Amino acid sequence: MSLLLPVTAPVATTALVLAQQPGNGDNGGQGEDFGKSSPLGFLILLLFLIAVALLVRSMTKHLKRVPPTFDPEAQAAAGAETGERGDEPAAARAGEPAKQPEKSESS
């Protein structure tokens, strides 16, 4: 055991020296106001939280409008299930024949 004592003594001494706070008054930038927040900082934090809440609400609204798929065949199949077709005019969807625009003879 006498062999271990001289080897561990410098390690223990180094650990004690490194763990001590500096005695010259330098606290590493941690003065008496360290960690305290001003009312202005609290107001800015509240404004950020309100902005995030409004952005989440807006994003949720926009995501509800996104179709389940962007594939044209899948959209047509989904429209057929619900009875809607996006590629036909409203009159054809209602069962009425679509009217063709009349051509004028002046051109």
Coordinates of N, CA and C in Angstrom, one line a residue:
M1 N 0.8 -1.2 0.0 CA 0.0 0.0 0.0 C 0.9 1.3 0.0
S2 N 2.1 1.1 0.4 CA 3.0 2.3 0.4 C 3.3 2.8 -1.0
L3 N 3.1 1.9 -2.0 CA 3.3 2.3 -3.4 C 2.2 3.2 -3.9
L4 N 1.0 2.9 -3.5 CA -0.1 3.7 -4.0 C -0.2 5.1 -3.4
L5 N 0.2 5.3 -2.2 CA 0.1 6.6 -1.6 C 0.9 7.7 -2.3
P6 N 2.2 7.5 -2.7 CA 2.9 8.5 -3.4 C 2.3 8.8 -4.8
V7 N 1.6 7.8 -5.4 CA 1.1 8.0 -6.7 C -0.2 8.8 -6.6
T8 N -1.1 8.5 -5.6 CA -2.4 9.2 -5.5 C -2.2 10.6 -4.9
A9 N -1.2 10.9 -4.2 CA -1.1 12.2 -3.6 C -1.0 13.4 -4.6
P10 N -0.3 13.3 -5.7 CA -0.3 14.4 -6.6 C -1.7 14.6 -7.3
V11 N -2.4 13.4 -7.5 CA -3.7 13.5 -8.2 C -4.7 14.2 -7.3
A12 N -4.7 13.8 -6.0 CA -5.6 14.4 -5.0 C -5.3 15.9 -4.9
T13 N -4.0 16.3 -4.8 CA -3.6 17.7 -4.6 C -4.1 18.5 -5.9
T14 N -3.9 17.9 -7.0 CA -4.3 18.6 -8.3 C -5.8 18.8 -8.3
A15 N -6.6 17.8 -7.9 CA -8.0 17.9 -7.8 C -8.5 19.0 -6.8
L16 N -7.8 19.1 -5.7 CA -8.2 20.1 -4.7 C -7.9 21.5 -5.2
V17 N -6.8 21.7 -5.9 CA -6.4 23.0 -6.5 C -7.4 23.4 -7.6
L18 N -7.7 22.5 -8.4 CA -8.6 22.8 -9.5 C -10.1 23.1 -9.0
A19 N -10.5 22.5 -7.9 CA -11.8 22.7 -7.4 C -12.0 24.0 -6.6
Q20 N -11.0 24.7 -6.3 CA -11.1 25.9 -5.5 C -11.6 27.1 -6.4
Q21 N -12.3 28.0 -5.8 CA -12.8 29.2 -6.4 C -11.6 30.2 -6.4
P22 N -11.5 31.0 -7.5 CA -10.4 32.0 -7.4 C -10.6 33.0 -6.3
G23 N -9.5 33.4 -5.6 CA -9.6 34.2 -4.5 C -9.5 35.7 -4.8
N24 N -9.4 36.1 -6.1 CA -9.2 37.5 -6.4 C -10.5 38.2 -6.7
G25 N -11.6 37.7 -6.4 CA -12.9 38.4 -6.6 C -13.5 38.1 -8.0
D26 N -12.8 37.4 -8.9 CA -13.3 37.1 -10.2 C -14.2 35.9 -10.1
N27 N -15.5 36.0 -10.3 CA -16.4 34.9 -10.2 C -16.8 34.3 -11.6
G28 N -16.0 34.6 -12.5 CA -16.3 34.1 -13.9 C -17.5 34.7 -14.5
G29 N -17.7 36.0 -14.3 CA -18.8 36.7 -14.9 C -20.1 36.5 -14.1
Q30 N -20.1 35.9 -13.0 CA -21.3 35.7 -12.2 C -21.3 36.7 -11.0
G31 N -21.8 37.9 -11.3 CA -21.9 39.0 -10.3 C -23.2 38.7 -9.5
E32 N -23.5 39.8 -8.7 CA -24.7 39.6 -7.8 C -26.0 39.6 -8.6
D33 N -26.0 40.1 -9.8 CA -27.2 40.1 -10.7 C -27.3 38.9 -11.6
F34 N -26.4 38.0 -11.5 CA -26.4 36.8 -12.4 C -27.6 35.9 -12.1
G35 N -28.3 35.6 -13.2 CA -29.4 34.7 -13.1 C -30.7 35.4 -12.9
K36 N -30.7 36.7 -12.8 CA -32.0 37.5 -12.5 C -32.5 38.0 -13.9
S37 N -33.8 38.1 -14.0 CA -34.4 38.6 -15.2 C -35.1 39.9 -15.0
S38 N -35.0 40.7 -16.0 CA -35.7 42.0 -15.8 C -37.2 41.9 -16.3
P39 N -38.0 42.8 -16.0 CA -39.4 42.8 -16.4 C -39.5 42.9 -18.0
L40 N -38.5 43.6 -18.6 CA -38.5 43.7 -20.0 C -38.2 42.3 -20.6
G41 N -37.4 41.5 -20.1 CA -37.1 40.2 -20.6 C -38.3 39.3 -20.4
F42 N -39.1 39.4 -19.3 CA -40.3 38.7 -19.1 C -41.3 39.0 -20.2
L43 N -41.4 40.3 -20.5 CA -42.4 40.8 -21.5 C -42.1 40.2 -22.9
I44 N -40.8 40.2 -23.2 CA -40.3 39.7 -24.5 C -40.6 38.2 -24.6
L45 N -40.4 37.5 -23.5 CA -40.7 36.1 -23.4 C -42.2 35.8 -23.6
L46 N -43.1 36.6 -23.0 CA -44.5 36.5 -23.2 C -44.9 36.8 -24.6
L47 N -44.3 37.8 -25.3 CA -44.6 38.1 -26.7 C -44.2 36.9 -27.6
F48 N -43.1 36.3 -27.3 CA -42.7 35.1 -28.1 C -43.6 34.0 -27.9
L49 N -44.1 33.7 -26.7 CA -45.1 32.6 -26.5 C -46.4 32.9 -27.2
I50 N -46.8 34.1 -27.2 CA -48.1 34.5 -27.9 C -47.9 34.3 -29.4
A51 N -46.7 34.7 -29.9 CA -46.5 34.6 -31.4 C -46.4 33.1 -31.8
V52 N -45.8 32.3 -30.9 CA -45.8 30.8 -31.2 C -47.2 30.2 -31.2
A53 N -48.0 30.6 -30.3 CA -49.4 30.1 -30.2 C -50.1 30.5 -31.4
L54 N -50.0 31.7 -31.9 CA -50.7 32.1 -33.1 C -50.2 31.4 -34.4
L55 N -48.9 31.2 -34.4 CA -48.3 30.4 -35.6 C -48.8 29.0 -35.6
V56 N -48.9 28.4 -34.4 CA -49.4 27.0 -34.4 C -50.9 26.9 -34.8
R57 N -51.7 27.9 -34.4 CA -53.1 28.0 -34.8 C -53.2 28.1 -36.3
S58 N -52.4 29.0 -36.9 CA -52.5 29.3 -38.3 C -52.0 28.0 -39.1
M59 N -51.0 27.4 -38.6 CA -50.5 26.2 -39.3 C -51.5 25.1 -39.2
T60 N -52.2 24.9 -38.1 CA -53.2 23.9 -38.0 C -54.4 24.2 -39.0
K61 N -54.8 25.4 -39.2 CA -55.8 25.8 -40.1 C -55.3 25.4 -41.6
H62 N -54.1 25.8 -41.9 CA -53.6 25.5 -43.2 C -53.4 24.0 -43.5
L63 N -53.1 23.2 -42.5 CA -52.9 21.8 -42.7 C -54.2 21.1 -42.9
K64 N -55.3 21.6 -42.3 CA -56.6 21.0 -42.5 C -57.1 21.2 -44.0
R65 N -56.5 22.2 -44.7 CA -56.9 22.4 -46.1 C -56.1 21.5 -47.1
V66 N -55.1 20.9 -46.6 CA -54.2 20.1 -47.5 C -54.9 18.8 -47.9
P67 N -54.9 18.5 -49.2 CA -55.6 17.2 -49.5 C -54.8 16.0 -49.0
P68 N -55.4 14.9 -48.8 CA -54.7 13.7 -48.3 C -53.6 13.2 -49.2
T69 N -53.8 13.5 -50.5 CA -52.8 13.1 -51.5 C -52.7 14.1 -52.7
F70 N -51.6 14.2 -53.3 CA -51.5 15.0 -54.5 C -51.5 14.3 -55.8
D71 N -51.7 13.0 -55.7 CA -51.8 12.1 -56.9 C -53.1 12.3 -57.6
P72 N -53.1 12.7 -58.9 CA -54.4 12.9 -59.6 C -55.4 11.7 -59.6
E73 N -54.9 10.5 -59.8 CA -55.8 9.4 -59.8 C -56.4 9.1 -58.4
A74 N -55.6 9.3 -57.4 CA -56.1 9.2 -56.0 C -57.1 10.2 -55.7
Q75 N -56.9 11.5 -56.2 CA -57.9 12.5 -55.9 C -59.2 12.2 -56.7
A76 N -59.1 11.7 -57.9 CA -60.3 11.3 -58.6 C -61.1 10.2 -57.9
A77 N -60.4 9.3 -57.4 CA -61.0 8.2 -56.6 C -61.6 8.7 -55.4
A78 N -61.0 9.6 -54.7 CA -61.5 10.2 -53.5 C -62.7 11.0 -53.8
G79 N -62.7 11.7 -54.9 CA -63.9 12.5 -55.3 C -65.0 11.7 -55.7
A80 N -64.8 10.5 -56.3 CA -65.9 9.6 -56.7 C -66.5 9.0 -55.5
E81 N -65.8 8.8 -54.4 CA -66.4 8.2 -53.2 C -67.3 9.3 -52.6
T82 N -66.9 10.5 -52.6 CA -67.7 11.5 -52.0 C -68.8 12.1 -53.0
G83 N -68.7 11.8 -54.2 CA -69.7 12.3 -55.2 C -69.2 13.5 -55.9
E84 N -68.0 13.9 -55.7 CA -67.5 15.2 -56.3 C -66.5 14.8 -57.4
R85 N -66.4 15.7 -58.4 CA -65.4 15.6 -59.4 C -64.9 16.9 -59.7
G86 N -63.6 17.0 -59.6 CA -62.9 18.3 -59.8 C -62.7 18.7 -61.2
D87 N -62.8 17.8 -62.2 CA -62.5 18.1 -63.5 C -63.7 18.4 -64.4
E88 N -64.9 18.3 -63.8 CA -66.1 18.6 -64.6 C -66.8 19.9 -64.1
P89 N -67.5 20.6 -64.9 CA -68.2 21.8 -64.5 C -69.3 21.5 -63.5
A90 N -69.8 22.5 -62.8 CA -70.8 22.3 -61.8 C -72.1 21.8 -62.4
A91 N -72.4 22.2 -63.6 CA -73.7 21.7 -64.2 C -73.6 20.2 -64.5
A92 N -72.5 19.7 -64.9 CA -72.4 18.3 -65.2 C -72.4 17.5 -63.9
R93 N -71.9 18.1 -62.8 CA -72.0 17.3 -61.6 C -73.5 17.3 -61.1
A94 N -74.3 18.2 -61.5 CA -75.7 18.2 -61.0 C -76.6 17.4 -61.9
G95 N -76.0 16.8 -62.9 CA -76.8 15.9 -63.8 C -77.3 16.6 -65.0
E96 N -77.0 17.9 -65.2 CA -77.4 18.7 -66.3 C -76.3 18.7 -67.4
P97 N -76.7 18.7 -68.7 CA -75.7 18.7 -69.7 C -75.0 20.1 -69.7
A98 N -73.7 20.1 -69.9 CA -73.0 21.4 -69.9 C -73.3 22.1 -71.2
K99 N -73.5 23.4 -71.2 CA -73.8 24.2 -72.4 C -72.5 24.6 -73.0
Q100 N -72.4 24.5 -74.3 CA -71.2 24.9 -75.0 C -71.4 26.4 -75.3
P101 N -70.3 27.1 -75.2 CA -70.4 28.6 -75.5 C -70.7 28.8 -77.0
E102 N -71.6 29.7 -77.3 CA -71.9 30.0 -78.7 C -70.9 30.8 -79.4
K103 N -70.6 30.4 -80.6 CA -69.6 31.2 -81.4 C -70.3 32.3 -82.2
S104 N -69.7 33.4 -82.1 CA -70.3 34.5 -82.8 C -69.7 34.5 -84.2
E105 N -70.5 35.0 -85.2 CA -70.1 35.0 -86.6 C -69.3 36.3 -86.9
S106 N -69.2 37.2 -86.0 CA -68.5 38.4 -86.3 C -67.0 38.2 -86.4
S107 N -66.4 37.2 -85.9 CA -65.0 37.0 -85.9 C -64.5 36.2 -87.1

